[in-house]
């Protein structure tokens, strides 16, 4: 491609772009959309069934399982190995005391389905 | 005799003055006419109608919050738009200033009484404008509804409140 051809093409491009700019008519309006996803009360823990299957697990294992299951809803749970069961969280408060029937080993029964997650 | 001659001389001088004045008046009249001082005046008025395209929105959508009663989506259709144009075959395109978070969607639907709505259009990644109404002809379309739908996957993590700016553009 020689110099003349290049210059001709450039002229044509400039002309076309200019024509497009002149002929385009536009007007804009804007809106702000606000959104959020909030996990609040009464979540069902999907992994609870797995805990029930084992029926008897140690506090330490129980804690780990519940930690894993609650990760999906941004809640961290810590269950102590002492007689007094405690729970804590970063974003939410989790009451898991009803899940533990035995202080040494966690026996999960039907009552354990009562898992509440509250803000 | 001397008085009579004097009177005749004065009359002649007066006649000369009158003739001079008349000639001056005639010349002035010709001059004024030549300069266009008549009882008619004309002006040229230039007129032009430029291509017009105006769109506006009315109201702000309420916050779209997905919470404990997780239905997967939530909508708002409380806002409206109006437009006027004198150009045929216009369209409305919509874009978003930032992509939506993974696992979520922001969709918009614009109704139209004079053109074809594209229905529910996913704007989640529409940094480049997408058509939402096509085939708008000349005229106005007032108070047409805008519907926003926010949807999230069931396994989505919590998302604190965020905002996106949606731009609606009437263009050809």
Short mmCIF file of C-alpha atoms in Angstrom, two decimals, chain A residues 14-104:
data_model
loop_
_atom_site.label_atom_id
_atom_site.label_comp_id
_atom_site.label_asym_id
_atom_site.label_seq_id
_atom_site.Cartn_x
_atom_site.Cartn_y
_atom_site.Cartn_z
CA UNK A 14 -12.17 10.82 8.98
CA UNK A 15 -15.08 11.76 6.72
CA UNK A 16 -17.14 8.74 7.80
CA UNK A 17 -16.45 9.32 11.48
CA UNK A 18 -17.37 12.99 11.16
CA UNK A 19 -20.59 12.14 9.33
CA UNK A 20 -21.50 9.64 12.03
CA UNK A 21 -20.80 12.18 14.79
CA UNK A 22 -22.97 14.79 13.14
CA UNK A 23 -25.90 12.49 12.42
CA UNK A 24 -26.08 10.89 15.87
CA UNK A 25 -28.83 12.27 18.08
CA UNK A 26 -28.90 11.20 21.68
CA UNK A 27 -30.14 12.05 25.15
CA UNK A 28 -29.45 10.22 28.39
CA UNK A 29 -31.03 9.85 31.81
CA UNK A 30 -29.60 7.99 34.81
CA UNK A 31 -31.01 6.06 37.75
CA UNK A 32 -29.30 4.62 40.78
CA UNK A 33 -30.30 1.08 41.73
CA UNK A 34 -29.48 -0.14 45.24
CA UNK A 35 -29.43 -3.82 46.13
CA UNK A 36 -28.33 -6.24 48.83
CA UNK A 37 -28.56 -9.87 49.87
CA UNK A 38 -29.11 -10.30 53.60
CA UNK A 39 -29.16 -13.60 55.48
CA UNK A 40 -31.14 -13.20 58.66
CA UNK A 41 -33.20 -15.41 60.94
CA UNK A 42 -34.23 -19.06 60.77
CA UNK A 43 -31.79 -20.46 58.28
CA UNK A 44 -31.87 -24.18 57.80
CA UNK A 45 -28.43 -25.67 57.97
CA UNK A 46 -27.92 -27.99 55.09
CA UNK A 47 -25.30 -30.06 56.80
CA UNK A 48 -27.38 -30.71 59.90
CA UNK A 49 -28.57 -34.01 58.50
CA UNK A 50 -24.98 -35.19 58.26
CA UNK A 51 -24.48 -34.39 61.92
CA UNK A 52 -27.61 -36.29 62.86
CA UNK A 53 -26.39 -39.36 60.99
CA UNK A 54 -23.33 -39.65 63.17
CA UNK A 55 -25.56 -39.25 66.26
CA UNK A 56 -22.69 -39.03 68.65
CA UNK A 57 -19.64 -36.95 67.98
CA UNK A 58 -17.16 -35.13 70.05
CA UNK A 59 -17.49 -31.50 70.84
CA UNK A 60 -14.44 -30.72 68.78
CA UNK A 61 -15.80 -32.48 65.71
CA UNK A 62 -19.18 -30.98 66.29
CA UNK A 63 -17.68 -27.54 66.33
CA UNK A 64 -15.82 -28.15 63.12
CA UNK A 65 -18.88 -29.46 61.34
CA UNK A 66 -20.97 -26.55 62.41
CA UNK A 67 -18.26 -24.14 61.51
CA UNK A 68 -18.17 -25.64 58.05
CA UNK A 69 -21.91 -25.61 57.68
CA UNK A 70 -22.23 -22.05 58.87
CA UNK A 71 -19.49 -20.67 56.68
CA UNK A 72 -21.96 -20.39 53.85
CA UNK A 73 -23.94 -17.83 55.78
CA UNK A 74 -20.97 -15.88 57.10
CA UNK A 75 -21.26 -17.04 60.66
CA UNK A 76 -18.43 -18.41 62.73
CA UNK A 77 -19.24 -20.65 65.66
CA UNK A 78 -17.03 -21.66 68.51
CA UNK A 79 -18.21 -24.33 70.93
CA UNK A 80 -16.08 -24.84 74.01
CA UNK A 81 -15.14 -28.29 75.33
CA UNK A 82 -16.05 -27.33 78.85
CA UNK A 83 -19.34 -27.93 80.60
CA UNK A 84 -20.63 -24.58 79.54
CA UNK A 85 -21.37 -24.39 75.87
CA UNK A 86 -20.67 -21.04 74.35
CA UNK A 87 -21.24 -19.60 70.97
CA UNK A 88 -19.99 -16.52 69.32
CA UNK A 89 -20.05 -14.96 65.93
CA UNK A 90 -18.73 -12.10 63.92
CA UNK A 91 -21.82 -10.94 62.08
CA UNK A 92 -24.55 -12.92 63.74
CA UNK A 93 -25.28 -14.65 67.05
CA UNK A 94 -25.68 -18.39 66.83
CA UNK A 95 -27.32 -20.40 69.55
CA UNK A 96 -26.13 -23.99 69.33
CA UNK A 97 -26.57 -24.92 72.95
CA UNK A 98 -29.73 -26.91 72.24
CA UNK A 99 -27.74 -29.14 69.98
CA UNK A 100 -25.54 -30.47 72.71
CA UNK A 101 -27.14 -33.01 75.02
CA UNK A 102 -23.95 -34.26 76.60
CA UNK A 103 -21.10 -32.11 77.83
CA UNK A 104 -18.45 -34.61 76.84
#
